[in-house]
mmCIF file of N, CA and C in Angstrom:
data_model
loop_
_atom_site.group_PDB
_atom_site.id
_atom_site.type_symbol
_atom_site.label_atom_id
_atom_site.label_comp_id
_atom_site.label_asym_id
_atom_site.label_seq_id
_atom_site.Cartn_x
_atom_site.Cartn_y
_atom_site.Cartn_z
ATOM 1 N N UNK A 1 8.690 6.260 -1.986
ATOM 2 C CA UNK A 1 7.819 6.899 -1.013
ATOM 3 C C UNK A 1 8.173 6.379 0.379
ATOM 4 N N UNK A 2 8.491 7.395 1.433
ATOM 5 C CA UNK A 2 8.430 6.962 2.577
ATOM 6 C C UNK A 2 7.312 6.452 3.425
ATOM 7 N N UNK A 3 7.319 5.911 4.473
ATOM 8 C CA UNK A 3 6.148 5.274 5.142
ATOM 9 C C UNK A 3 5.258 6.743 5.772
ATOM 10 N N UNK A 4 5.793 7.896 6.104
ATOM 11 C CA UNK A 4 4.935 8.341 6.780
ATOM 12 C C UNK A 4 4.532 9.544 5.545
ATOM 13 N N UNK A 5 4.906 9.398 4.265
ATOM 14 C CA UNK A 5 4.381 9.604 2.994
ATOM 15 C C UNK A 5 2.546 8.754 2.660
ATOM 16 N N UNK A 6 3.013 7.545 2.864
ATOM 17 C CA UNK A 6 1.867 6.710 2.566
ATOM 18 C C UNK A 6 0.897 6.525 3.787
ATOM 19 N N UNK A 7 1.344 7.097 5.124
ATOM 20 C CA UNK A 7 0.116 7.034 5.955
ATOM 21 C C UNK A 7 -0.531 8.184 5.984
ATOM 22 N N UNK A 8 0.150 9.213 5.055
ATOM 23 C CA UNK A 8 -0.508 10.496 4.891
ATOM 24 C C UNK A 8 -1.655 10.469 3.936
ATOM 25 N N UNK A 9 -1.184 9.464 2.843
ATOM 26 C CA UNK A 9 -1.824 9.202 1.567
ATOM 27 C C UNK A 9 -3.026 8.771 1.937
ATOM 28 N N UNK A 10 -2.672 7.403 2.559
ATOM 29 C CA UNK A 10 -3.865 6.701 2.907
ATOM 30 C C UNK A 10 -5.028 7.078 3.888
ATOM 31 N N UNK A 11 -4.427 8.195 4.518
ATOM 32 C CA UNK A 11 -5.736 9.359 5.192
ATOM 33 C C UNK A 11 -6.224 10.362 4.718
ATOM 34 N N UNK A 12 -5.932 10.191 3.326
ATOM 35 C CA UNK A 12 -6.599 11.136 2.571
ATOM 36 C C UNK A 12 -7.255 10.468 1.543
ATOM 37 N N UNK A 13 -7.071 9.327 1.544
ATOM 38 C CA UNK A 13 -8.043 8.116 0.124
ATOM 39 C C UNK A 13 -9.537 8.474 0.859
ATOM 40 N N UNK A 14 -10.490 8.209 -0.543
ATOM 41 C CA UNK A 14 -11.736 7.329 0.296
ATOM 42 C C UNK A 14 -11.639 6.134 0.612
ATOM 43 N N UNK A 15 -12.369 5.032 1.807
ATOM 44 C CA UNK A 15 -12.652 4.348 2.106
ATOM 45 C C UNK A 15 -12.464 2.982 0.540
ATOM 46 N N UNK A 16 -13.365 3.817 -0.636
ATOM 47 C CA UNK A 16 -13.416 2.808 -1.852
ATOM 48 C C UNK A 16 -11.384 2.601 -1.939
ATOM 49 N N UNK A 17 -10.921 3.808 -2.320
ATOM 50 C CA UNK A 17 -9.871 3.733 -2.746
ATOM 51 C C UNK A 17 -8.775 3.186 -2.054
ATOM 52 N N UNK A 18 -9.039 3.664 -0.644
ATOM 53 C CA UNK A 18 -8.159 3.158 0.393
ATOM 54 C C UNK A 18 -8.065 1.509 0.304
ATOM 55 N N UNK A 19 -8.983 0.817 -0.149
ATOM 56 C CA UNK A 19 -9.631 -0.753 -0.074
ATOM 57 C C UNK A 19 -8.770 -1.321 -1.460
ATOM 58 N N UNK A 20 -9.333 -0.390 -2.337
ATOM 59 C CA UNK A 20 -8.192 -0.621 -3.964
ATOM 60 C C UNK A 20 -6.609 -0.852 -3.739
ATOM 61 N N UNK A 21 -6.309 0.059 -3.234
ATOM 62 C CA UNK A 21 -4.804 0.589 -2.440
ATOM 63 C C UNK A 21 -4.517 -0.565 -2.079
ATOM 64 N N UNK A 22 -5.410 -1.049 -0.631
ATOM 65 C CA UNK A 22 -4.538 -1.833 -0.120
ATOM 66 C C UNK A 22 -4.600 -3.369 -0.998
ATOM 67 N N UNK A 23 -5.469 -3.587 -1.496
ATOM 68 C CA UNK A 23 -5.764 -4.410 -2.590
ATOM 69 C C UNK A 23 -4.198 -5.014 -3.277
ATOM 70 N N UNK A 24 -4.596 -3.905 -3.595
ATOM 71 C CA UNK A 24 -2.902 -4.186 -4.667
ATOM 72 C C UNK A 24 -2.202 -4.357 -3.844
ATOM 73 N N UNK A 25 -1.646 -3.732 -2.663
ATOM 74 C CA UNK A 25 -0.352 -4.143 -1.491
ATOM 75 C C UNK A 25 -0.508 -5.254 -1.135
ATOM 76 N N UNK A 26 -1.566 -5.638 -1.056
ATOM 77 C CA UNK A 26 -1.349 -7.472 -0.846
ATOM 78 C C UNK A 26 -1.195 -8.175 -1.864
ATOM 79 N N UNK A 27 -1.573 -7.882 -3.044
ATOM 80 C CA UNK A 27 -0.560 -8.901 -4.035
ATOM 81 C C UNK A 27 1.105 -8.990 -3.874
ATOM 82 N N UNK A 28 1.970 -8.030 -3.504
ATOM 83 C CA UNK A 28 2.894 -8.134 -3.269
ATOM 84 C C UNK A 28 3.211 -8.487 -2.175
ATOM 85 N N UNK A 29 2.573 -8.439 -1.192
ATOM 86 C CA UNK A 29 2.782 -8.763 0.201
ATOM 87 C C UNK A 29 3.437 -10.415 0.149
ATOM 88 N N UNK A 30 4.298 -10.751 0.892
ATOM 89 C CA UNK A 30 5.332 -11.640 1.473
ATOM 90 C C UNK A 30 4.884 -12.137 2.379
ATOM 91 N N UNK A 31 4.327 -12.325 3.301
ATOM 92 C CA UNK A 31 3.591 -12.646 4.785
ATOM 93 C C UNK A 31 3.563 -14.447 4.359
ATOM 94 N N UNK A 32 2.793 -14.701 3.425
ATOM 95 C CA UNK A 32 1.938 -16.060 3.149
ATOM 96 C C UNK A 32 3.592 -16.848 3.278
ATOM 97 N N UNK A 33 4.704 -16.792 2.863
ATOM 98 C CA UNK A 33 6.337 -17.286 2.512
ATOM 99 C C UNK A 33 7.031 -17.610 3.867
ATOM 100 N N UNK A 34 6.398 -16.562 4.900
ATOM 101 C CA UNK A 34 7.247 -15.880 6.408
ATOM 102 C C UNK A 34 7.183 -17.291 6.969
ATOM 103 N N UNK A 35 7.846 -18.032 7.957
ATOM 104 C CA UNK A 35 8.249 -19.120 8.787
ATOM 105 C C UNK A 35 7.221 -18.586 9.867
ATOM 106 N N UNK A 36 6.859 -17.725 10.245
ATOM 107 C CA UNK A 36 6.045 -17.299 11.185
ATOM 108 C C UNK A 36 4.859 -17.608 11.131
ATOM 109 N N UNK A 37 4.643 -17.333 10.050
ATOM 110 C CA UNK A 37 3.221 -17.190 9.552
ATOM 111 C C UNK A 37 2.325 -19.061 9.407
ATOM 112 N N UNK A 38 1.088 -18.932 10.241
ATOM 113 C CA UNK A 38 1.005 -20.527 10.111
ATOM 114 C C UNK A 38 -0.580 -21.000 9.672
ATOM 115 N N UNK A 39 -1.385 -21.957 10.258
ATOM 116 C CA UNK A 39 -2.335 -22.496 9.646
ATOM 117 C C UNK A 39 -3.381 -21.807 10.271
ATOM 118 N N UNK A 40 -3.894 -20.878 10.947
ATOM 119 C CA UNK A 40 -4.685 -19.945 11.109
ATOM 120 C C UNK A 40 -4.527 -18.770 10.082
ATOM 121 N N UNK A 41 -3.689 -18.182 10.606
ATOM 122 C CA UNK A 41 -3.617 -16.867 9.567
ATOM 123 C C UNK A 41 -3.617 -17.510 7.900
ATOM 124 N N UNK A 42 -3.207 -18.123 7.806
ATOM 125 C CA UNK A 42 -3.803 -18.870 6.326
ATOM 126 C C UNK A 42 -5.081 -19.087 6.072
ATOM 127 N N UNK A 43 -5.598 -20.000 7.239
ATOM 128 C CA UNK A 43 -7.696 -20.023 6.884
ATOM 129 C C UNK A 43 -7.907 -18.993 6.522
ATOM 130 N N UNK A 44 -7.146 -18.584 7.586
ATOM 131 C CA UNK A 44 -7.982 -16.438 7.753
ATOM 132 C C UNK A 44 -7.569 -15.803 6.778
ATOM 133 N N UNK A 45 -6.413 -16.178 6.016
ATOM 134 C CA UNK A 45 -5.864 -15.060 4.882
ATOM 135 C C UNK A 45 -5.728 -14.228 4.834
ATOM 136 N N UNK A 46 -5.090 -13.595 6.114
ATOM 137 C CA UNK A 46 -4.692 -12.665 6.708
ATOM 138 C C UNK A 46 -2.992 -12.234 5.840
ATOM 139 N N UNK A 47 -3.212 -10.915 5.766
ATOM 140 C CA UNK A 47 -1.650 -10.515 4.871
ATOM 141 C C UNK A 47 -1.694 -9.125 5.142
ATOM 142 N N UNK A 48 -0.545 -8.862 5.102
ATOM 143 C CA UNK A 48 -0.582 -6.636 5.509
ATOM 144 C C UNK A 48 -0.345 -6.934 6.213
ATOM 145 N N UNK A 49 0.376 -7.131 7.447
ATOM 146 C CA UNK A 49 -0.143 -7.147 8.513
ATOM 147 C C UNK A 49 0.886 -5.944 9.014
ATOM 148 N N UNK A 50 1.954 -5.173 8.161
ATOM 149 C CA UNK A 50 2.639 -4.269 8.571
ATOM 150 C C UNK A 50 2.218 -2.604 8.035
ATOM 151 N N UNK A 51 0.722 -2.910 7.487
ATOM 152 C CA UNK A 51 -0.114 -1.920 7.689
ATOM 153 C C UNK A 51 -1.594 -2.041 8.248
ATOM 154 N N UNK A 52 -2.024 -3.246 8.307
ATOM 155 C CA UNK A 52 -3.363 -4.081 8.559
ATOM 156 C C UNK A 52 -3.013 -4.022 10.298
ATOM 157 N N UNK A 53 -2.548 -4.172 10.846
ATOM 158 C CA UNK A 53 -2.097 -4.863 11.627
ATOM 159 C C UNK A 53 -1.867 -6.301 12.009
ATOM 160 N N UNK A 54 -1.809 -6.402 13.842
ATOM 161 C CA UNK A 54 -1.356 -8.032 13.730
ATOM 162 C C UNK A 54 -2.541 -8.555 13.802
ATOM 163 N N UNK A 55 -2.409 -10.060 13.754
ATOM 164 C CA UNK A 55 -3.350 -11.314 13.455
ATOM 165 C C UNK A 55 -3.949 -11.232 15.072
ATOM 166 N N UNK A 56 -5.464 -11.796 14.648
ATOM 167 C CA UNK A 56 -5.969 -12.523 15.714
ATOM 168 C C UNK A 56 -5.958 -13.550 16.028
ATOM 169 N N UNK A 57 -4.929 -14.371 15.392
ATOM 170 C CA UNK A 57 -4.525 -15.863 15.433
ATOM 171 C C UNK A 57 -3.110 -15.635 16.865
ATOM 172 N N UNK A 58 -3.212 -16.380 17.185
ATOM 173 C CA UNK A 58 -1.943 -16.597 18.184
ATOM 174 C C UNK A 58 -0.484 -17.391 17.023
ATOM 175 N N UNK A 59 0.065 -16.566 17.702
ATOM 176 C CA UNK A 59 1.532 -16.607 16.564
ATOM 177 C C UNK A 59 3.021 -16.891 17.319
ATOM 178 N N UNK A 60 3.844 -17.938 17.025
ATOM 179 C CA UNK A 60 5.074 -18.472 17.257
ATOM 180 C C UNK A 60 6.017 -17.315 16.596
ATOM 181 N N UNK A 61 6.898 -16.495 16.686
ATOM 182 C CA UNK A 61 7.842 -16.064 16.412
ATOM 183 C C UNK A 61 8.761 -17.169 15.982
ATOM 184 N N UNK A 62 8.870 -17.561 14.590
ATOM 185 C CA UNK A 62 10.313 -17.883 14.739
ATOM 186 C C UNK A 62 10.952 -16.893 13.597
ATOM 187 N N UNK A 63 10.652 -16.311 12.701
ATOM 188 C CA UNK A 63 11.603 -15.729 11.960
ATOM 189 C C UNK A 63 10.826 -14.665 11.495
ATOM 190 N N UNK A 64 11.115 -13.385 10.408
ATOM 191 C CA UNK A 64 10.658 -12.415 10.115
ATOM 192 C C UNK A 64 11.130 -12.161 8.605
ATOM 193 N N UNK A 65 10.744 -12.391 7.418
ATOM 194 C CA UNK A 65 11.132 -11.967 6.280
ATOM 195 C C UNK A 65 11.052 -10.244 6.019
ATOM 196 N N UNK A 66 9.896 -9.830 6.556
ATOM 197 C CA UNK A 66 10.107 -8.313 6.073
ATOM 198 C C UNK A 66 11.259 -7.363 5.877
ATOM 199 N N UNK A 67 12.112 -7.612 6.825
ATOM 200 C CA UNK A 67 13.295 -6.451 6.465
ATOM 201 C C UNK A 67 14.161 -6.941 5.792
ATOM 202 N N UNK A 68 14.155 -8.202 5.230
ATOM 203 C CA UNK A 68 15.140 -8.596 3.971
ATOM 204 C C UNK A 68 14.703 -8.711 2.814
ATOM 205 N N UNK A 69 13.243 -9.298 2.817
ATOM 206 C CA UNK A 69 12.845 -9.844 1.686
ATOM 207 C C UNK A 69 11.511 -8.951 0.662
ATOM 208 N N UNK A 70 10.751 -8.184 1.817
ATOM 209 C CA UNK A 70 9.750 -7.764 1.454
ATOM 210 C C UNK A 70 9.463 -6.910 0.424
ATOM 211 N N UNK A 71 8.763 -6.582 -0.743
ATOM 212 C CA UNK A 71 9.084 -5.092 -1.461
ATOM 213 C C UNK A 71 8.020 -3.881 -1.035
ATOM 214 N N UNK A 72 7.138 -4.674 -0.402
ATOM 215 C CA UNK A 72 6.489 -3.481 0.611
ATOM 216 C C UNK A 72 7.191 -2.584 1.758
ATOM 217 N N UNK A 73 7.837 -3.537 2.328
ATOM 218 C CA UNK A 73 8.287 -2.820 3.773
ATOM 219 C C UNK A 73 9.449 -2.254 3.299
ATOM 220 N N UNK A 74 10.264 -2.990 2.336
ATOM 221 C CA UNK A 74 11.392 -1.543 1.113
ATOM 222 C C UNK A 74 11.147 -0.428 0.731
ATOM 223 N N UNK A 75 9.981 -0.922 0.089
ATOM 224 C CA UNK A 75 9.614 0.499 -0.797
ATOM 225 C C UNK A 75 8.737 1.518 0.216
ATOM 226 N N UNK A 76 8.426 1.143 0.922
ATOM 227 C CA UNK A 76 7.680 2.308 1.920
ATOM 228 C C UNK A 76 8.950 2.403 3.372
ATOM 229 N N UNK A 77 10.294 2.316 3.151
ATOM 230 C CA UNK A 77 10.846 2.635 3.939
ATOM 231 C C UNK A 77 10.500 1.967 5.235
ATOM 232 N N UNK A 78 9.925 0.841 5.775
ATOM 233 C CA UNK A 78 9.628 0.580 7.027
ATOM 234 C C UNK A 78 10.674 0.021 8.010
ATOM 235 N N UNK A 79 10.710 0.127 9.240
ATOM 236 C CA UNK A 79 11.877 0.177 9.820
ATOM 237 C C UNK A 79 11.978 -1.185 11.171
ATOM 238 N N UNK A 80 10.634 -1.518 11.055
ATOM 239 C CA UNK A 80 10.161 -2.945 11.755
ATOM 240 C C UNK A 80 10.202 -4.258 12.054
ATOM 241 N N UNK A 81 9.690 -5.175 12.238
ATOM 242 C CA UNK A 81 9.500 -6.866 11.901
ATOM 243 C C UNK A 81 8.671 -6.882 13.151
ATOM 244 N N UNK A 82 8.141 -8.364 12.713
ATOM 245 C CA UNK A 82 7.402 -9.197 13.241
ATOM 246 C C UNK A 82 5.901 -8.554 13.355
ATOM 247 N N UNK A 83 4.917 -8.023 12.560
ATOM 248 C CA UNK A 83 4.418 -7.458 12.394
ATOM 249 C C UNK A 83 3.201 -7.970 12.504
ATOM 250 N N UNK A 84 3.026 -9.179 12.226
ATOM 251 C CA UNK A 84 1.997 -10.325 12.365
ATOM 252 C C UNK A 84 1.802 -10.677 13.959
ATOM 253 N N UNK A 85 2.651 -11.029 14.683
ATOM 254 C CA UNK A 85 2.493 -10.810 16.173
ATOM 255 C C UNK A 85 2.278 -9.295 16.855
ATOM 256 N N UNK A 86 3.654 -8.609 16.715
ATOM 257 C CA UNK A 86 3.599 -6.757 17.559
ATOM 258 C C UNK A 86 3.002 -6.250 16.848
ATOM 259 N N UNK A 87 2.026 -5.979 16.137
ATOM 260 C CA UNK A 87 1.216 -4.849 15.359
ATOM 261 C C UNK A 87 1.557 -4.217 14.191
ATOM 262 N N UNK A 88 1.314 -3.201 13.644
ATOM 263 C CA UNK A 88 1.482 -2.820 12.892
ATOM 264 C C UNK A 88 2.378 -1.448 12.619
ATOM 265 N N UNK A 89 2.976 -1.032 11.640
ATOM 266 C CA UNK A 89 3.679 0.098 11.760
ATOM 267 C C UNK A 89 3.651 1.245 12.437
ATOM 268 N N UNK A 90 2.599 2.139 11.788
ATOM 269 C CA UNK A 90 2.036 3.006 12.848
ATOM 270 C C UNK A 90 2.080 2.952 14.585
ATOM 271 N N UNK A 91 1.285 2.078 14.882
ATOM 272 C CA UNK A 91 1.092 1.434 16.715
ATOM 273 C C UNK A 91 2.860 1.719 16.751
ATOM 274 N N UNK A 92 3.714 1.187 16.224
ATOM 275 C CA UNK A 92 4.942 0.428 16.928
ATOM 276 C C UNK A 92 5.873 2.023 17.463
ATOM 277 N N UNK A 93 5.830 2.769 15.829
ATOM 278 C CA UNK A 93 6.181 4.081 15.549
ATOM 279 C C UNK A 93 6.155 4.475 16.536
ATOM 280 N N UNK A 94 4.543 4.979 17.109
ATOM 281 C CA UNK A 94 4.676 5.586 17.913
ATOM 282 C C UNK A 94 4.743 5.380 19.245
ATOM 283 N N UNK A 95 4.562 3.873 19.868
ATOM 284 C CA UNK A 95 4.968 3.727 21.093
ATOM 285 C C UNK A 95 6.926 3.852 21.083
ATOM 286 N N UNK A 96 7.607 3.673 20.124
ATOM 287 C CA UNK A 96 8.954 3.519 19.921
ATOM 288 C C UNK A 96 9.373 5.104 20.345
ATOM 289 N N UNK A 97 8.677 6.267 19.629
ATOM 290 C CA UNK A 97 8.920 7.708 20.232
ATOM 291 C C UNK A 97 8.393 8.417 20.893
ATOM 292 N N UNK A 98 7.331 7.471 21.595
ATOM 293 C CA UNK A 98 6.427 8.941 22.882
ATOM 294 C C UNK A 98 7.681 8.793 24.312
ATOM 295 N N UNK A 99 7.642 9.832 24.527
ATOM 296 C CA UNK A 99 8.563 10.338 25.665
ATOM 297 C C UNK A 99 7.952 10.536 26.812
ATOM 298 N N UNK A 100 7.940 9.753 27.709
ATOM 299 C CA UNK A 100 7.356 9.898 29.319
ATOM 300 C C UNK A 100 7.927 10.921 29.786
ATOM 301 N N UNK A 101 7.292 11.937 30.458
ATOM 302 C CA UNK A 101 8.693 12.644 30.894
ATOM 303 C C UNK A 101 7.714 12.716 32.666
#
């Protein structure tokens, strides 16, 4: 499934299901492993964050597992990183293709 497959999906779940959904995507989620990722967003247990968006924790960039390691951001085709600091897929998407003219 592509990503803009599953943001279609997920605007068409209910609220219950949408919550199930993402449920399960965080068991697989990779975030907790990331070098980035540190002792806030841990209290907070914060994960998704490349559909959740980013943390309200203040965040060091040093590295990004998603586009090598992740089987979320694989399997939904995502084309991103650092997701925990710049936001989330969607947000990035579309500031990446609106056209000022």
């Amino acid at each position: 499934m592509k990503f803009e497959d599953l943001k279609n999906e997920l605007n068409k779940m209910s609220s219950s299901d949408k919550d199930k959904f993402i449920a399960e995507l965080r068991n697989d989620c990779i975030c907790h492993e990331c070098p980035t990722y540190n002792n806030c967003t841990r209290k907070s247990k914060e994960l998704l964050f490349c559909i959740l968006g980013k943390s309200n924790c203040p965040m060091d960039e040093r590295a990004c597992l998603c586009p090598r390691d992740c089987s979320v951001h694989q399997k939904y085709d995502m084309k991103l990183s650092f997701y925990c600091s710049r936001g989330k897929e969607t947000e990035r998407r579309a500031e990446l293709y609106t056209i000022n003219i």
